[in-house]
């Protein structure tokens, strides 16, 4: 009897791991791609403006508190000290920032996770093109910003 319960627990654990493993790999389960003609171009421009502005400041060694365009959580998390550290690491891996090109926009299928994701391929002086991800909350504030090695599927 105990052996059977342990076997069930192990099988359930494996099923849960596989299920969540699939979720982490398959953006189509949690997000839906926004058709090209329905993309909010103002948010694309805002993403570029914010990113360009941050990099312009960083290249001049200006590391300042984030503006009101960011959520309070982002303002607390991405302190000037964290910006400096991130910039130094990004620069050592990818080189100097040159711009970014929109790849896709994703909206959540359900109530969670929240926010609209704008995925860009970054253009840097070194050959790698990382993902620059900007997430806007429902009030139009940046609630997330990442730079990651590019993967075709959302990770």
Short mmCIF file of C-alpha atoms in Angstrom, two decimals:
data_model
loop_
_atom_site.label_atom_id
_atom_site.label_comp_id
_atom_site.label_asym_id
_atom_site.label_seq_id
_atom_site.Cartn_x
_atom_site.Cartn_y
_atom_site.Cartn_z
CA UNK A 1 0.00 0.00 0.00
CA UNK A 2 2.79 2.42 0.96
CA UNK A 3 4.68 1.48 -2.21
CA UNK A 4 1.62 2.33 -4.30
CA UNK A 5 1.23 5.75 -2.63
CA UNK A 6 4.91 6.54 -3.22
CA UNK A 7 4.60 5.46 -6.87
CA UNK A 8 1.53 7.69 -7.33
CA UNK A 9 3.33 10.61 -5.69
CA UNK A 10 6.34 10.14 -7.99
CA UNK A 11 4.12 9.89 -11.08
CA UNK A 12 2.20 13.00 -10.04
CA UNK A 13 5.47 14.85 -9.44
CA UNK A 14 6.78 13.87 -12.86
CA UNK A 15 3.50 14.95 -14.50
CA UNK A 16 3.64 18.33 -12.73
CA UNK A 17 7.29 18.85 -13.71
CA UNK A 18 6.57 17.95 -17.33
CA UNK A 19 3.48 20.18 -17.39
CA UNK A 20 5.31 23.20 -15.99
CA UNK A 21 8.31 22.43 -18.15
CA UNK A 22 6.02 22.67 -21.15
CA UNK A 23 4.56 25.94 -19.86
CA UNK A 24 7.98 27.48 -19.53
CA UNK A 25 8.83 26.49 -23.11
CA UNK A 26 5.56 27.21 -24.86
CA UNK A 27 4.57 30.84 -24.91
CA UNK A 28 1.49 29.94 -26.93
CA UNK A 29 -0.11 28.42 -23.84
CA UNK A 30 0.07 31.61 -21.76
CA UNK A 31 0.34 34.30 -24.44
CA UNK A 32 -1.14 35.08 -27.80
CA UNK A 33 0.75 36.95 -30.49
CA UNK A 34 -0.78 40.30 -31.42
CA UNK A 35 -1.40 40.56 -35.19
CA UNK A 36 0.81 43.09 -36.97
CA UNK A 37 -2.09 45.44 -37.77
CA UNK A 38 -3.23 45.51 -34.11
CA UNK A 39 0.13 46.33 -32.50
CA UNK A 40 0.06 49.54 -30.48
CA UNK A 41 2.74 51.55 -32.30
CA UNK A 42 2.82 54.15 -29.52
CA UNK A 43 4.11 51.50 -27.12
CA UNK A 44 6.67 50.32 -29.68
CA UNK A 45 7.94 53.91 -29.96
CA UNK A 46 7.80 54.31 -26.17
CA UNK A 47 9.84 51.13 -25.72
CA UNK A 48 12.50 52.42 -28.12
CA UNK A 49 12.53 55.89 -26.55
CA UNK A 50 12.93 54.52 -23.02
CA UNK A 51 15.64 52.04 -24.02
CA UNK A 52 17.52 54.56 -26.17
CA UNK A 53 17.37 57.11 -23.34
CA UNK A 54 18.64 54.66 -20.74
CA UNK A 55 21.56 53.61 -22.93
CA UNK A 56 22.41 57.20 -23.86
CA UNK A 57 22.60 58.09 -20.16
CA UNK A 58 24.57 54.97 -19.30
CA UNK A 59 27.11 55.63 -22.06
CA UNK A 60 27.71 59.03 -20.44
CA UNK A 61 28.04 57.37 -17.01
CA UNK A 62 24.70 58.82 -15.86
CA UNK A 63 22.94 56.33 -13.62
CA UNK A 64 19.83 57.98 -12.23
CA UNK A 65 16.62 56.84 -10.52
CA UNK A 66 14.01 55.66 -13.02
CA UNK A 67 11.28 58.07 -14.11
CA UNK A 68 7.55 57.83 -13.50
CA UNK A 69 7.27 55.87 -16.78
CA UNK A 70 8.24 52.84 -14.67
CA UNK A 71 6.18 51.14 -11.98
CA UNK A 72 7.20 51.76 -8.36
CA UNK A 73 8.48 48.16 -8.20
CA UNK A 74 10.77 48.77 -11.17
CA UNK A 75 11.94 52.05 -9.68
CA UNK A 76 12.88 50.25 -6.45
CA UNK A 77 14.48 47.29 -8.20
CA UNK A 78 16.53 49.02 -10.89
CA UNK A 79 18.47 51.44 -8.72
CA UNK A 80 21.29 53.57 -10.15
CA UNK A 81 23.80 51.10 -8.67
CA UNK A 82 22.00 48.15 -10.31
CA UNK A 83 21.89 50.07 -13.61
CA UNK A 84 25.66 50.59 -13.49
CA UNK A 85 26.29 46.91 -12.80
CA UNK A 86 23.88 45.82 -15.54
CA UNK A 87 25.38 48.24 -18.06
CA UNK A 88 28.92 47.04 -17.39
CA UNK A 89 27.88 43.41 -17.78
CA UNK A 90 25.80 44.06 -20.91
CA UNK A 91 28.62 46.03 -22.51
CA UNK A 92 31.19 43.31 -21.78
CA UNK A 93 29.00 40.63 -23.36
CA UNK A 94 27.28 42.42 -26.25
CA UNK A 95 29.28 45.60 -26.83
CA UNK A 96 27.82 49.04 -27.44
CA UNK A 97 24.07 49.44 -27.96
CA UNK A 98 23.07 50.49 -31.49
CA UNK A 99 19.29 50.06 -31.47
CA UNK A 100 16.57 47.43 -31.53
CA UNK A 101 14.10 45.88 -33.96
CA UNK A 102 10.60 44.74 -33.03
CA UNK A 103 10.02 41.01 -33.40
CA UNK A 104 6.64 40.43 -31.78
CA UNK A 105 4.09 41.63 -29.27
CA UNK A 106 2.36 39.19 -26.92
CA UNK A 107 -0.70 39.55 -24.73
CA UNK A 108 -1.72 37.15 -21.98
CA UNK A 109 -4.48 34.67 -22.79
CA UNK A 110 -5.72 34.70 -19.20
CA UNK A 111 -5.79 37.09 -16.24
CA UNK A 112 -2.33 35.93 -15.22
CA UNK A 113 0.39 36.72 -16.14
CA UNK A 114 -0.37 40.39 -16.61
CA UNK A 115 1.10 42.91 -19.01
CA UNK A 116 1.79 43.24 -22.70
CA UNK A 117 5.20 42.02 -23.82
CA UNK A 118 7.17 43.80 -26.54
CA UNK A 119 10.03 41.61 -27.78
CA UNK A 120 12.88 43.23 -29.69
CA UNK A 121 16.17 41.99 -31.07
CA UNK A 122 18.89 44.25 -29.79
CA UNK A 123 21.55 45.54 -32.16
CA UNK A 124 24.97 45.81 -30.51
CA UNK A 125 28.54 46.29 -31.68
CA UNK A 126 29.32 42.61 -31.10
CA UNK A 127 27.66 40.04 -33.33
CA UNK A 128 25.15 38.58 -30.86
CA UNK A 129 21.61 39.94 -30.98
CA UNK A 130 19.98 39.51 -27.56
CA UNK A 131 16.33 39.92 -26.74
CA UNK A 132 15.30 43.23 -25.25
CA UNK A 133 11.95 42.67 -23.59
CA UNK A 134 9.79 45.55 -22.39
CA UNK A 135 6.58 44.79 -20.49
CA UNK A 136 3.85 47.39 -20.00
CA UNK A 137 1.16 47.10 -17.34
CA UNK A 138 -2.47 48.09 -17.93
CA UNK A 139 -1.76 51.71 -16.99
CA UNK A 140 1.02 52.05 -19.59
CA UNK A 141 3.94 51.91 -17.18
CA UNK A 142 6.99 49.73 -17.71
CA UNK A 143 6.60 46.82 -15.30
CA UNK A 144 9.46 44.73 -16.65
CA UNK A 145 12.57 45.14 -18.74
CA UNK A 146 14.99 42.36 -19.58
CA UNK A 147 17.96 41.71 -21.75
CA UNK A 148 18.38 37.99 -22.47
CA UNK A 149 20.11 35.76 -24.94
CA UNK A 150 17.75 35.40 -27.90
CA UNK A 151 15.45 32.38 -28.09
CA UNK A 152 12.69 32.12 -30.68
CA UNK A 153 10.19 31.00 -28.04
CA UNK A 154 9.35 33.23 -25.11
CA UNK A 155 11.21 32.03 -22.02
#
